[in-house]
Short mmCIF file of C-alpha atoms and ligand atoms in Angstrom, two decimals:
data_model
loop_
_atom_site.label_atom_id
_atom_site.label_comp_id
_atom_site.label_asym_id
_atom_site.label_seq_id
_atom_site.Cartn_x
_atom_site.Cartn_y
_atom_site.Cartn_z
CA MET A 124 239.18 4.76 148.85
CA THR A 125 240.32 1.87 146.47
CA ASP A 126 241.49 -1.61 147.45
CA ILE A 127 244.88 -0.53 146.72
CA ASP A 128 244.78 2.58 149.00
CA ARG A 129 243.41 0.05 151.86
CA ALA A 130 246.22 -2.14 151.29
CA ASP A 131 248.75 0.66 151.29
CA LEU A 132 247.00 1.91 154.47
CA MET A 133 247.16 -1.41 156.01
CA ARG A 134 251.02 -1.73 155.61
CA ALA A 135 251.37 1.95 156.95
CA LEU A 136 249.51 1.08 159.95
CA GLU A 137 251.55 -2.49 160.45
CA SER A 138 254.92 -0.41 160.18
CA ALA A 139 253.63 2.21 162.35
CA ILE A 140 252.26 0.40 165.25
CA ALA A 141 255.42 -2.08 165.01
CA ALA A 142 257.81 0.73 164.95
CA ALA A 143 256.14 3.10 167.59
CA PRO A 144 258.30 3.29 171.09
CA THR A 145 255.38 3.01 173.19
CA VAL A 146 251.75 1.59 173.29
CA GLU A 147 250.53 5.11 173.92
CA SER A 148 252.32 6.51 170.57
CA ALA A 149 251.19 3.26 168.62
CA MET A 150 247.51 4.45 169.72
CA GLN A 151 248.16 7.89 168.15
CA GLN A 152 249.77 6.88 165.37
CA ALA A 153 246.92 4.46 164.31
CA VAL A 154 244.29 7.24 165.10
CA ARG A 155 246.05 9.57 162.95
CA LEU A 156 246.89 7.38 159.87
CA LEU A 157 243.05 6.15 160.30
CA LYS A 158 241.50 9.42 160.28
CA ASP A 159 243.66 11.01 157.52
CA ALA A 160 243.09 8.08 155.36
CA VAL A 161 239.46 7.54 155.27
CA PRO A 162 237.32 10.37 154.45
CA TYR A 163 234.14 9.44 156.14
CA TYR A 164 235.94 8.65 159.34
CA THR A 165 234.87 12.12 161.34
CA TRP A 166 235.96 10.99 164.90
CA VAL A 167 238.71 8.38 165.30
CA GLY A 168 239.70 7.38 169.11
CA ILE A 169 240.76 4.49 171.16
CA TYR A 170 239.47 3.68 174.53
CA VAL A 171 241.57 1.91 177.08
CA LEU A 172 239.57 -0.60 179.59
CA GLU A 173 240.65 0.15 183.06
CA GLY A 174 238.77 -2.13 185.50
CA ASN A 175 235.13 -1.80 184.85
CA GLU A 176 235.44 1.69 182.60
CA LEU A 177 236.54 2.30 179.48
CA VAL A 178 239.13 5.75 179.26
CA LEU A 179 239.28 7.64 176.69
CA GLY A 180 242.90 7.81 175.05
CA PRO A 181 244.14 9.21 172.15
CA PHE A 182 241.35 10.52 169.52
CA ILE A 183 241.11 13.00 166.68
CA GLY A 184 237.66 14.67 166.27
CA LYS A 185 235.75 17.16 168.41
CA PRO A 186 236.22 16.78 172.01
CA SER A 187 233.93 13.79 173.51
CA PRO A 188 232.03 14.48 176.66
CA HIS A 189 232.78 10.76 177.21
CA THR A 190 235.99 10.42 178.42
CA ARG A 191 235.22 7.55 181.10
CA ILE A 192 232.51 4.88 179.75
CA PRO A 193 231.12 2.32 182.40
CA LEU A 194 230.82 -1.23 180.60
CA ASN A 195 227.41 -1.16 180.89
CA GLN A 196 226.43 2.09 178.76
CA GLY A 197 227.14 3.05 175.29
CA ILE A 198 227.86 1.19 172.00
CA CYS A 199 231.41 1.42 173.44
CA GLY A 200 230.51 -0.69 176.52
CA ALA A 201 228.61 -2.97 174.59
CA ALA A 202 231.33 -4.04 172.07
CA VAL A 203 233.53 -4.69 174.88
CA THR A 204 230.85 -6.57 176.61
CA GLU A 205 229.69 -8.76 173.69
CA LYS A 206 233.72 -9.12 172.92
CA ALA A 207 232.64 -8.39 169.15
CA THR A 208 232.70 -5.49 166.62
CA ILE A 209 229.43 -3.56 166.56
CA VAL A 210 228.18 -1.48 163.75
CA VAL A 211 225.24 1.05 164.04
CA ASP A 212 223.90 2.20 160.95
CA ASP A 213 221.75 4.79 162.60
CA VAL A 214 222.93 6.05 166.05
CA ASN A 215 220.02 7.96 166.59
CA ALA A 216 217.86 4.57 166.27
CA ASP A 217 220.18 2.77 168.87
CA PRO A 218 218.96 3.46 172.60
CA ARG A 219 222.49 2.35 173.79
CA TYR A 220 223.93 5.34 171.94
CA LEU A 221 225.76 7.89 174.07
CA ALA A 222 225.85 10.98 171.96
CA CYS A 223 229.29 12.91 171.29
CA SER A 224 228.24 15.18 168.51
CA ILE A 225 224.93 15.79 166.80
CA GLU A 226 226.25 15.47 163.30
CA THR A 227 227.34 11.82 163.96
CA LYS A 228 225.06 9.36 162.15
CA SER A 229 226.81 6.07 162.40
CA GLU A 230 229.71 4.48 164.22
CA ILE A 231 231.86 1.36 164.13
CA VAL A 232 233.32 -0.07 167.83
CA VAL A 233 236.08 -2.56 167.30
CA PRO A 234 237.28 -4.38 170.43
CA ILE A 235 241.26 -4.61 171.27
CA MET A 236 241.62 -8.26 172.69
CA ARG A 237 244.37 -10.63 174.21
CA GLY A 238 242.82 -13.71 173.48
CA SER A 239 239.51 -13.80 175.29
CA GLN A 240 240.46 -10.61 177.69
CA PRO A 241 239.41 -7.10 176.46
CA LEU A 242 242.09 -4.42 176.65
CA GLY A 243 240.33 -1.52 174.78
CA GLU A 244 238.63 -0.71 171.56
CA ILE A 245 238.78 1.43 168.42
CA ASP A 246 235.85 3.58 168.10
CA ILE A 247 234.95 5.46 164.85
CA ASP A 248 231.96 7.95 164.01
CA SER A 249 230.78 8.95 160.77
CA ASP A 250 228.84 11.79 159.93
CA ARG A 251 227.34 9.85 156.88
CA PRO A 252 224.61 7.50 157.65
CA ALA A 253 225.57 3.52 157.57
CA ALA A 254 229.03 4.67 156.61
CA PHE A 255 230.74 1.27 157.88
CA ASP A 256 230.55 -2.17 156.25
CA ASP A 257 232.65 -5.18 156.14
CA ARG A 258 235.47 -3.35 154.37
CA ASP A 259 236.07 -1.23 157.56
CA ARG A 260 235.65 -4.25 159.69
CA ALA A 261 238.39 -5.87 157.65
CA LEU A 262 240.63 -2.82 157.73
CA LEU A 263 240.05 -2.37 161.81
CA GLU A 264 239.89 -5.73 163.15
CA PRO A 265 243.76 -6.47 162.12
CA VAL A 266 244.72 -3.11 163.19
CA ALA A 267 243.15 -4.17 167.01
CA ALA A 268 244.84 -7.24 166.66
CA MET A 269 248.30 -5.18 166.09
CA LEU A 270 247.77 -2.73 168.84
CA ALA A 271 247.07 -5.87 171.33
CA ASP A 272 250.40 -7.06 170.28
CA ARG A 273 251.91 -3.78 171.59
CA PHE A 274 249.54 -3.78 175.07
CA ASP A 275 251.19 -7.08 175.59
CA GLU A 276 254.83 -5.52 176.33
CA ASP A 277 253.50 -3.43 179.13
N1 SME B 1689 229.09 6.92 170.99
C1 SME B 1689 229.44 6.29 171.88
C2 SME B 1689 230.28 7.05 172.76
C3 SME B 1689 231.70 7.59 172.61
S1 SME B 1689 231.44 8.94 171.57
O1 SME B 1689 231.19 8.46 170.26
C4 SME B 1689 233.18 9.43 170.97
C5 SME B 1689 228.92 5.32 172.66
O2 SME B 1689 227.63 5.48 172.32
O3 SME B 1689 229.65 4.26 173.29
#
C-alpha cells in the first residue's frame, strides 16, 4: 500500500467515523475500511472495555474464542494496562499471547483512550510474521483517537 493510498484511507476513515450515526456503527465502518484496504490485516476487531474486561465488538475475520478478555490476560489486556500500542512480531514467542487462529503470526493492539482513561482497543492480527511497523502505528493511533471522540458522545 503506497503512502498516497494510506492518505486516502485515512480520509475515508475520518469521514466514515465522523458521519456514523452511532459509536457502534463508527466501529463497524472503521473495521470494514481497515480490513478491506490492507491486504496483510487478516483479522481486524475492536474490543470495548467494560469494567475489568475487554468485550469483543465489531470484527472481521474468523470468529475468536476470546470474546471477553480480563485485563491481566493476553496482548489485548497488556495494551490497555500499559496504555500503549503493542506490536508483537512473533506471537508464538510471546507468553502473553492468547491464540485466536493457528495461522496468526504477528499482532498490533492500539488502545482507544480518553485522556488517560482506556475505552477499548483496535486489535489486528496478520498471517505474516512481523507484519506491523511504524506505518501501521501511524495509521491506527489516529483512528483510535477518532473513535475515542465518538465514545465521548455516549
Ligand atoms: N491475541 C489476542 C487475543 C485476541 S485475538 O487475537 C482476536 C491476545 O493475545 O490478547
